[in-house]
Coordinates of C-alpha atoms in Angstrom, one line a residue:
M30 CA -18.2 9.4 -7.7
S31 CA -16.8 10.6 -4.4
K32 CA -13.1 11.1 -4.0
R33 CA -13.1 8.6 -1.1
Y34 CA -14.7 5.9 -3.4
E35 CA -12.3 6.8 -6.2
Q36 CA -9.3 6.5 -3.8
R37 CA -10.5 3.1 -2.5
I38 CA -10.9 1.8 -6.0
T39 CA -7.4 3.1 -6.9
D40 CA -5.9 1.3 -3.9
L41 CA -7.7 -1.9 -4.8
I42 CA -6.5 -1.8 -8.4
R43 CA -2.9 -1.0 -7.4
R44 CA -2.9 -4.0 -5.0
H45 CA -4.4 -6.4 -7.5
V46 CA -2.2 -5.2 -10.4
V47 CA 1.0 -5.5 -8.3
Q48 CA 0.0 -9.1 -7.5
L49 CA -1.1 -9.9 -11.1
V50 CA 2.0 -8.5 -12.8
G51 CA 4.4 -9.6 -10.1
N52 CA 3.2 -13.1 -9.4
E53 CA 0.7 -14.4 -11.9
L54 CA 1.7 -12.9 -15.3
N55 CA 3.6 -15.7 -17.1
D56 CA 5.5 -13.4 -19.5
P57 CA 9.3 -13.2 -19.0
R58 CA 9.4 -9.9 -20.8
V59 CA 7.9 -8.1 -17.8
E60 CA 10.4 -9.2 -15.2
G61 CA 11.8 -6.4 -13.1
V62 CA 8.8 -4.1 -13.5
T63 CA 7.8 -2.0 -10.5
I64 CA 4.2 -0.6 -10.4
T65 CA 4.7 3.0 -9.2
D66 CA 1.2 4.5 -9.3
V67 CA -2.4 4.0 -10.6
E68 CA -4.7 6.8 -11.8
V69 CA -8.4 6.0 -12.1
S70 CA -10.8 8.2 -14.1
P71 CA -13.6 9.8 -12.0
D72 CA -16.2 7.3 -13.4
T73 CA -13.8 4.4 -12.7
K74 CA -14.0 3.2 -16.3
F75 CA -10.3 3.7 -17.1
A76 CA -7.2 3.0 -15.1
K77 CA -3.7 4.2 -16.0
V78 CA -1.1 1.9 -14.4
F79 CA 2.3 3.6 -14.2
Y80 CA 5.3 1.3 -14.1
S81 CA 9.1 1.7 -13.9
L82 CA 12.2 -0.3 -14.5
I83 CA 15.9 0.4 -14.8
G84 CA 17.4 -0.8 -18.0
D85 CA 18.4 0.1 -21.6
D86 CA 16.0 1.2 -24.3
A87 CA 15.7 -2.3 -25.7
K88 CA 14.6 -3.7 -22.3
K89 CA 12.1 -0.9 -21.9
E90 CA 10.5 -1.6 -25.3
E91 CA 10.4 -5.3 -24.5
V92 CA 8.6 -4.6 -21.2
A93 CA 6.2 -2.2 -22.9
E94 CA 5.3 -4.8 -25.5
G95 CA 4.8 -7.4 -22.8
L96 CA 2.5 -5.2 -20.8
R97 CA 0.5 -4.1 -23.9
S98 CA -0.1 -7.7 -24.7
A99 CA -1.3 -8.4 -21.1
Q100 CA -3.7 -5.4 -20.9
G101 CA -6.8 -7.5 -21.8
W102 CA -5.9 -10.3 -19.3
V103 CA -5.2 -7.8 -16.5
T104 CA -8.5 -6.0 -17.2
H105 CA -10.4 -9.4 -17.2
E106 CA -8.8 -10.5 -13.9
L107 CA -9.6 -7.2 -12.3
G108 CA -13.2 -7.6 -13.3
R109 CA -13.3 -11.0 -11.6
R110 CA -11.6 -9.7 -8.4
L111 CA -13.1 -6.2 -7.9
R112 CA -16.8 -7.0 -8.1
T113 CA -17.6 -3.4 -9.0
R114 CA -20.2 -2.0 -11.3
N115 CA -17.5 -0.9 -13.8
T116 CA -14.4 -2.8 -14.6
P117 CA -11.8 -0.3 -15.5
H118 CA -10.0 -0.7 -18.8
V119 CA -6.3 -0.9 -17.9
T120 CA -3.5 0.8 -19.8
F121 CA 0.2 0.8 -18.9
E122 CA 2.4 3.9 -19.1
F123 CA 6.1 4.2 -18.4
D124 CA 7.1 6.3 -15.3
P125 CA 10.7 7.5 -15.5
S126 CA 10.9 8.6 -11.9
L127 CA 12.9 5.6 -10.6
E128 CA 15.3 5.9 -13.5
Y129 CA 15.7 9.6 -12.9
G130 CA 16.3 9.0 -9.2
D131 CA 18.9 6.4 -10.0
H132 CA 20.6 8.9 -12.4
M133 CA 20.6 11.7 -9.8
S134 CA 22.0 9.3 -7.2
R135 CA 24.9 8.4 -9.5
L136 CA 25.6 12.0 -10.2
L137 CA 25.7 12.8 -6.5
D138 CA 28.0 9.9 -5.8
D139 CA 30.4 11.0 -8.6
L140 CA 30.4 14.5 -7.2
K141 CA 31.1 13.2 -3.7
R142 CA 34.0 11.1 -5.0
Q143 CA 35.4 14.2 -6.8
Q144 CA 35.2 16.3 -3.7
D145 CA 36.9 13.5 -1.6
A146 CA 39.7 13.2 -4.3
D147 CA 40.3 17.0 -4.3
A148 CA 40.5 17.2 -0.5

């Protein structure tokens, strides 16, 4: 497949998964999830959907379980909406980038407060 086609499918999948998880998935375990990225295999048979959230380990595990249970439904809904030759099998993977950014922001804020207090 061409890179342009692969990118177009990736963008479509991202758009649909954001809508499905954010608006149509009736599972309270997945509230507060942000879809950060989608990677599609070159043959468009597999799609890794990366998600992030800020919370403790118990919340992360709860969200992971909710998304694992919704994989089949999301794949089925994508098949109905995409109308492509291959319906990509969706898997969800945690992306720690938002959590890391939040942590770094707090560290910088603490450093700034310490500098202001020393001055």
